[in-house]
mmCIF file of C-alpha atoms in Angstrom:
data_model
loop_
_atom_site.group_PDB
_atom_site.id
_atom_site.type_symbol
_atom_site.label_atom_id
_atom_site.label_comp_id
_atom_site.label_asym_id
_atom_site.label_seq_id
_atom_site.Cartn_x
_atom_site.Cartn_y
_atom_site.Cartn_z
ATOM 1 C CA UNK D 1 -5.168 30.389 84.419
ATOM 2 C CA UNK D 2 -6.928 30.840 81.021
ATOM 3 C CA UNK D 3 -10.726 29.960 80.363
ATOM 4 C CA UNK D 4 -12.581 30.283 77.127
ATOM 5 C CA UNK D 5 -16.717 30.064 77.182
ATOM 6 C CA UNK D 6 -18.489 28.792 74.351
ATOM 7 C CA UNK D 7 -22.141 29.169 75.156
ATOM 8 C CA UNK D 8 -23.539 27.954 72.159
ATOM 9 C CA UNK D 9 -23.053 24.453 72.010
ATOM 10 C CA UNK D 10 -25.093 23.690 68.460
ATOM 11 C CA UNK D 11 -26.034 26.388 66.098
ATOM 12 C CA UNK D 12 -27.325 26.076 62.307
ATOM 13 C CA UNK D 13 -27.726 28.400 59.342
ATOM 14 C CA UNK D 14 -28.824 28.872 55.913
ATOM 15 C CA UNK D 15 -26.320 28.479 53.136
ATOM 16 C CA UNK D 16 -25.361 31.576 51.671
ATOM 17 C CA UNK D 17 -26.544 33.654 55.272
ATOM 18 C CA UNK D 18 -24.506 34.738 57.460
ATOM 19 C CA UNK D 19 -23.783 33.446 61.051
ATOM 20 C CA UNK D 20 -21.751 34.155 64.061
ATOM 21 C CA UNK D 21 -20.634 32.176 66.507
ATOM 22 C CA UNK D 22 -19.696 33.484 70.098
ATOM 23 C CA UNK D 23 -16.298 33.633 72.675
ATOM 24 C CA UNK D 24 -15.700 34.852 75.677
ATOM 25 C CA UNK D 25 -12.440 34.208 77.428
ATOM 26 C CA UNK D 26 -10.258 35.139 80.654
ATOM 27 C CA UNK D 27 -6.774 35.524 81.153
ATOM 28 C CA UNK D 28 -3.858 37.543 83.005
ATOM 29 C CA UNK D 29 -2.152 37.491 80.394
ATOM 30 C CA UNK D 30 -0.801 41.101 78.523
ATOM 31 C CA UNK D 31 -0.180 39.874 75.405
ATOM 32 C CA UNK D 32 -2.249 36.515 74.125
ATOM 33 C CA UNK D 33 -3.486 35.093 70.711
ATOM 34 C CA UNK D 34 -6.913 33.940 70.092
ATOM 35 C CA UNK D 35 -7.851 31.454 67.484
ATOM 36 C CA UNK D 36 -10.484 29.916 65.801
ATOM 37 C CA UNK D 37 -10.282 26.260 64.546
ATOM 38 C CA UNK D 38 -12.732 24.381 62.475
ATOM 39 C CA UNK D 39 -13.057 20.419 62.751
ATOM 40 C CA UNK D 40 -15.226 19.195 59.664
ATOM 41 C CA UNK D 41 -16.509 15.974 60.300
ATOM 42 C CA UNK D 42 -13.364 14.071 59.289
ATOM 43 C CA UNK D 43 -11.790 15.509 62.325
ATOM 44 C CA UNK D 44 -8.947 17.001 61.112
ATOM 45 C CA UNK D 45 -8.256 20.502 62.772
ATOM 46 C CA UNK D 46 -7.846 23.305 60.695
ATOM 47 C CA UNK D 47 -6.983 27.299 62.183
ATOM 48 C CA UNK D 48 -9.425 29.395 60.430
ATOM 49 C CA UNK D 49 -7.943 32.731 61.584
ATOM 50 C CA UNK D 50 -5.956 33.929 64.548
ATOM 51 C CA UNK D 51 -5.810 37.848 66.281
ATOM 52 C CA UNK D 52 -2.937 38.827 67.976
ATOM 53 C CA UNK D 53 -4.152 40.789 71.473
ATOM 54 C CA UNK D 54 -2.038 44.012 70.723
ATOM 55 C CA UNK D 55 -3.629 44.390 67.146
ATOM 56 C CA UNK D 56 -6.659 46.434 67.503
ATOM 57 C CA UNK D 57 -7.648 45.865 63.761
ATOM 58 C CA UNK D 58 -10.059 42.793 63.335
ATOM 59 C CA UNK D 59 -8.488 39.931 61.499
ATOM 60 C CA UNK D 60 -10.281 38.820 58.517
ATOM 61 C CA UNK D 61 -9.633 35.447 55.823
ATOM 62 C CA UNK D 62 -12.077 35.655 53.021
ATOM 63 C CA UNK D 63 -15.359 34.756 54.315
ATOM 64 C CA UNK D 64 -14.695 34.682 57.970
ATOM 65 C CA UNK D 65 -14.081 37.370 60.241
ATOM 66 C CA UNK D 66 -13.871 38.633 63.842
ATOM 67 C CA UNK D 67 -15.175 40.645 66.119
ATOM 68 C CA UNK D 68 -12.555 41.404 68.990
ATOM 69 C CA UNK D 69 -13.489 43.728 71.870
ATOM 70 C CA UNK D 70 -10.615 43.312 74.102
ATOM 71 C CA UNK D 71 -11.942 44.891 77.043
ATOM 72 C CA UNK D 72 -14.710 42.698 76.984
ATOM 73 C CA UNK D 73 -12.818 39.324 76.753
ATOM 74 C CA UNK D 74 -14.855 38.560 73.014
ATOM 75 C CA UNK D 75 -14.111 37.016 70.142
ATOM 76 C CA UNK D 76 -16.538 36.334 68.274
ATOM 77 C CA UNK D 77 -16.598 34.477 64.688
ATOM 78 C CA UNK D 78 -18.621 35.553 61.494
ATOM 79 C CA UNK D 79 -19.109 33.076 58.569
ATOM 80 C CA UNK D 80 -20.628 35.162 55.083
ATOM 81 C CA UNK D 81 -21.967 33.807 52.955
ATOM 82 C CA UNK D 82 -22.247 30.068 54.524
ATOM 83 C CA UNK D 83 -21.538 27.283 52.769
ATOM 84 C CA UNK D 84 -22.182 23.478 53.357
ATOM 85 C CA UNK D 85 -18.698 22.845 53.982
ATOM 86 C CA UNK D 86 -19.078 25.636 56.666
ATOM 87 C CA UNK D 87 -20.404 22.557 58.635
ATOM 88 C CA UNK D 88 -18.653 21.847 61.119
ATOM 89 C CA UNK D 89 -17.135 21.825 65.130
ATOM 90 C CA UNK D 90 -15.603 25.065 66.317
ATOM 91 C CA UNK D 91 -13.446 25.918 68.505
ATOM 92 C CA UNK D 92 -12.317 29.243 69.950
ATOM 93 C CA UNK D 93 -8.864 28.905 71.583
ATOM 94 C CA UNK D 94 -6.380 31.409 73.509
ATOM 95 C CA UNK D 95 -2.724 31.605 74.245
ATOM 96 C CA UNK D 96 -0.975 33.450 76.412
ATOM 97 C CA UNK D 97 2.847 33.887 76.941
ATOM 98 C CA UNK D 98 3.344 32.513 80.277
ATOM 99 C CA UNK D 99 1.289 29.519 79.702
ATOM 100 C CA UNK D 100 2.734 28.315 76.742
ATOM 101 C CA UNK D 101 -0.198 25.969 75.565
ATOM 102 C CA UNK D 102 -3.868 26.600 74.085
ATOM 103 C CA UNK D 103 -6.943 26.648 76.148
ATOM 104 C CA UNK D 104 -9.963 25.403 74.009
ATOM 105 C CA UNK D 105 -13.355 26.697 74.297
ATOM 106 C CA UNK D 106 -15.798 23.364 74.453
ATOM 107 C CA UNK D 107 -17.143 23.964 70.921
ATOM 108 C CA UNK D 108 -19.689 25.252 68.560
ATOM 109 C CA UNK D 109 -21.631 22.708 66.612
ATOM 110 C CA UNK D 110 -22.654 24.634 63.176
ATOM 111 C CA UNK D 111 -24.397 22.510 60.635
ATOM 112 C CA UNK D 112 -24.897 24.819 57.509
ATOM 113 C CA UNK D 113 -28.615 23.279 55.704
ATOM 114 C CA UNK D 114 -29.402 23.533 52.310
ATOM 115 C CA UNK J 1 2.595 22.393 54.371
ATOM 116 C CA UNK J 2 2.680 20.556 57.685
ATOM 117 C CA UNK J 3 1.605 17.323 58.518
ATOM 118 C CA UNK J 4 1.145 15.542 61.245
ATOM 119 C CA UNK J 5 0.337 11.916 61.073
ATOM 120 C CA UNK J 6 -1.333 9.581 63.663
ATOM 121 C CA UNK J 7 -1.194 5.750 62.976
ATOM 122 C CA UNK J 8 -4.345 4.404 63.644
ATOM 123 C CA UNK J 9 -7.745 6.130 63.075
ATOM 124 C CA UNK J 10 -9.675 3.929 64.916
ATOM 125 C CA UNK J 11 -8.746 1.362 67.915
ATOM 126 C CA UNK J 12 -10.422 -0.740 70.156
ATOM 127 C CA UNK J 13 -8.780 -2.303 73.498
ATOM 128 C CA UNK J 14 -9.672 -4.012 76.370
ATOM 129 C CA UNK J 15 -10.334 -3.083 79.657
ATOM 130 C CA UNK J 16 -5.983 -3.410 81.232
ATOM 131 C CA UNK J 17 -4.201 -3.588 78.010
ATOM 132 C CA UNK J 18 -0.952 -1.350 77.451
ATOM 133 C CA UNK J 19 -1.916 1.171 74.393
ATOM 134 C CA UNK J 20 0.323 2.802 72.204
ATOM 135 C CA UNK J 21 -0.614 5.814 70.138
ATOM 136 C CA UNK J 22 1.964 7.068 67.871
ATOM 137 C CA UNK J 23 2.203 9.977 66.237
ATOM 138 C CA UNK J 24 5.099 11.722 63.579
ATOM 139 C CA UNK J 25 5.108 15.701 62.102
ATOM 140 C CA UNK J 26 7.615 16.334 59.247
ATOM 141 C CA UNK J 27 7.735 19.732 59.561
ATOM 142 C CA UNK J 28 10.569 19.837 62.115
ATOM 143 C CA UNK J 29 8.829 21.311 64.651
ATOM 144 C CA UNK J 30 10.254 21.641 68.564
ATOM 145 C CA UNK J 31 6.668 21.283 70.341
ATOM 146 C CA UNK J 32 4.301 18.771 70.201
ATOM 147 C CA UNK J 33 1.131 17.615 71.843
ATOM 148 C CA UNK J 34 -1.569 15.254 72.827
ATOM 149 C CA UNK J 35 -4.823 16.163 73.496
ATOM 150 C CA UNK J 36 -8.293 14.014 74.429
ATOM 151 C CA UNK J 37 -11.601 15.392 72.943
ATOM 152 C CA UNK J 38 -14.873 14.464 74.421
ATOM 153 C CA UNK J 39 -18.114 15.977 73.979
ATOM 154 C CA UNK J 40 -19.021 19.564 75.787
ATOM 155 C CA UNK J 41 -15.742 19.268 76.947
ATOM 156 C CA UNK J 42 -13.557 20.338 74.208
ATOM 157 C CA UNK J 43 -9.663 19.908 74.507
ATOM 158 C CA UNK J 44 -7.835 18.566 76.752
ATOM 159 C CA UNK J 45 -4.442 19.053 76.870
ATOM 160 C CA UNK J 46 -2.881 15.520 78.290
ATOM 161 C CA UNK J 47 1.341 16.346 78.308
ATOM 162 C CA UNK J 48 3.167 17.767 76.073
ATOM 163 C CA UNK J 49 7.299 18.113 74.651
ATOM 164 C CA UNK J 50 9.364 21.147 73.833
ATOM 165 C CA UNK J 51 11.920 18.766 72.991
ATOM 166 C CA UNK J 52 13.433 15.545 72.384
ATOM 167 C CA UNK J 53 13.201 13.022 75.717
ATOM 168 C CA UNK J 54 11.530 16.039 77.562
ATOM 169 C CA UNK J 55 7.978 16.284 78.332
ATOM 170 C CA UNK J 56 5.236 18.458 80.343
ATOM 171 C CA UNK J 57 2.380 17.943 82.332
ATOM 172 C CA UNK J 58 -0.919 18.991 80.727
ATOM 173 C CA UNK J 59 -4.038 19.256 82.461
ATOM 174 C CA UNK J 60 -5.693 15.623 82.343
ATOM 175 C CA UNK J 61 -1.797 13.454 82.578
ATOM 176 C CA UNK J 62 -3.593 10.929 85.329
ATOM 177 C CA UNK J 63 -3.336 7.376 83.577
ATOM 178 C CA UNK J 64 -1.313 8.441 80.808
ATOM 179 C CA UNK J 65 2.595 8.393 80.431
ATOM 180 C CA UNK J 66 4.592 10.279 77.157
ATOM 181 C CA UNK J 67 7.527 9.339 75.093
ATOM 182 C CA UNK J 68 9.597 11.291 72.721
ATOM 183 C CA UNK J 69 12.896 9.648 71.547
ATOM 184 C CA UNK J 70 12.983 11.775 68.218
ATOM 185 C CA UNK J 71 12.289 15.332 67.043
ATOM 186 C CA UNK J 72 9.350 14.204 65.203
ATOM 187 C CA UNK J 73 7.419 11.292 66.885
ATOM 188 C CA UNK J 74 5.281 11.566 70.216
ATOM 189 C CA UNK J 75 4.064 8.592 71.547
ATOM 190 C CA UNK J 76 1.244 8.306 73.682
ATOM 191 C CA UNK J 77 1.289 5.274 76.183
ATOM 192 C CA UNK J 78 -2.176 4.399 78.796
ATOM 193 C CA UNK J 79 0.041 1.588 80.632
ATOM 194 C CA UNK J 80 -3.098 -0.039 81.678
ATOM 195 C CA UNK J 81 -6.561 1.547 79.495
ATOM 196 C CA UNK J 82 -9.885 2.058 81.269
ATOM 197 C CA UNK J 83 -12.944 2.496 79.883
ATOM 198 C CA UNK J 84 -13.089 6.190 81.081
ATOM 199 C CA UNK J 85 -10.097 6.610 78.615
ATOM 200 C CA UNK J 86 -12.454 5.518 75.383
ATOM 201 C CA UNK J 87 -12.171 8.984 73.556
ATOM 202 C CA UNK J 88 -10.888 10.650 70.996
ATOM 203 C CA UNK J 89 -6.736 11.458 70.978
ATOM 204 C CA UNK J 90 -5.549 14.389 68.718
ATOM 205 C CA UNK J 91 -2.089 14.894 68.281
ATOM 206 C CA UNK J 92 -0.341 18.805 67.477
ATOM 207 C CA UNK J 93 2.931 20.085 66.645
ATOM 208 C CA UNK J 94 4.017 24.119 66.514
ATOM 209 C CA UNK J 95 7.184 25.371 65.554
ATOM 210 C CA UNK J 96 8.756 27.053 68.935
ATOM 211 C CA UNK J 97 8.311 27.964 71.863
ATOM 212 C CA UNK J 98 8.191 31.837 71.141
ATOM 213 C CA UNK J 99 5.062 33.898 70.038
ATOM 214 C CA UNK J 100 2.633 33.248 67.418
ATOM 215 C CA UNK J 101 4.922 30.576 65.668
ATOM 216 C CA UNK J 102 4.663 28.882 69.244
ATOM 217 C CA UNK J 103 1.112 29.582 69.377
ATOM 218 C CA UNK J 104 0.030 27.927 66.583
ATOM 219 C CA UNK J 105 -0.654 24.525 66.699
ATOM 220 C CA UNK J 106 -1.058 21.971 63.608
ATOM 221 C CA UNK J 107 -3.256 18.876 64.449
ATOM 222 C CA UNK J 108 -3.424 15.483 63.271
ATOM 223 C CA UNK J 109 -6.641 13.448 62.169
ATOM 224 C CA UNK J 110 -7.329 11.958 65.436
ATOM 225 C CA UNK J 111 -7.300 8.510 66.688
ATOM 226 C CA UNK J 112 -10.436 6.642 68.213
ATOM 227 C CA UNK J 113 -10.172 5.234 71.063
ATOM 228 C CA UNK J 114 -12.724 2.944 72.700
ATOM 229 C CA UNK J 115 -11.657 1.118 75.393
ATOM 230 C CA UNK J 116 -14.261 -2.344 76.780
#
């Protein structure tokens, strides 16, 4: 089975500061992708970035970035340079190979204040 | 760019009614899912489909049945709602099976549910 922790339920940051949200997960898995999705409050989910297990080299997409210590189970998101459409629910998800489906994390509340 | 589709943002039913939640991707995708969302609970994975008139249990499939008669539309069916089924349903498609293409999941806007 596959778990993901989010223990920060609500979080909030200045714009233009940076901020980092936090992941833990656990799986038996070898090989697994993590992900983290956004869900403004229109509710349509968008993948902000994604890390393949075997890649040791910290994916990055412009202003967001991650901090992946596999041996640790973490994956953990940082937003530069925040902006008010930062705001937003997010969700850290992993898959992995045998289990063929994502496993969501419960969700990070960040609301980004002028 | 994929899209996934849902047709109703926001529905209300009553307490026994048969519901229907529809949902289409044009992207041609083999996998598709529904999902429930409720507060500190994230998302559930309800059933899903790696193909046409074949369908998986997810996690949460109690009081929920699936339907997929074409590539590209999943219906969702509660044969008789509840009110502990007033939430909000999010539909996802990914492209296989296999690796990151199968990992990747594209999501719909959601459909409101509240059930009285």
């Amino acid at each position: 089975a596959q778990t993901v922790t989010q223990s920060q339920p609500e979080m909030s940051v200045q714009e233009a500061e940076t901020v980092t949200l936090s992941c833990t997960y656990d799986t038996s898995e070898s090989n697994y992708y993590l992900f983290w999705y956004k869900q403004p409050p229109s509710r349509q989910m968008i993948l902000v970035i994604r890390q393949e297990a075997y890649k040791q080299q910290n994916a990055t997409e412009n202003r967001f970035s991650v901090n992946f210590q596999k041996a640790a189970k973490s994956f953990s998101l940082k937003i530069s340079d925040s902006q008010l459409g930062d705001t937003a629910m997010y969700f850290c998800a992993i898959f992995g190979g045998s289990a063929r489906q994502l496993t969501f994390g419960s969700g990070t509340q960040l609301t980004v204040l002028p | 760019d994929v899209k996934v589709t849902q047709s109703s943002r926001y529905l209300v039913k009553r307490t026994g009614e048969k519901v229907f939640l529809e949902c289409v991707q044009d992207m041609d995708h083999e996998n598709m899912f529904w999902y429930r969302q409720d507060p500190g609970l994230g998302l559930r994975l309800i059933y899903f489909s790696y193909d046409v008139k074949m369908k998986e249990k997810g996690d949460i499939p109690e009081g929920y049945s699936v339907s997929r008669e074409k590539k590209e539309r999943f219906s969702l069916i509660l044969e008789s709602a509840s009110t502990n089924q007033t939430s909000m349903y999010l539909c996802a498609s990914s492209l296989t099976s296999l690796g990151l293409a199968g990992a990747e999941q594209y999501f719909g806007p959601g459909t409101r549910l509240t059930v009285t």
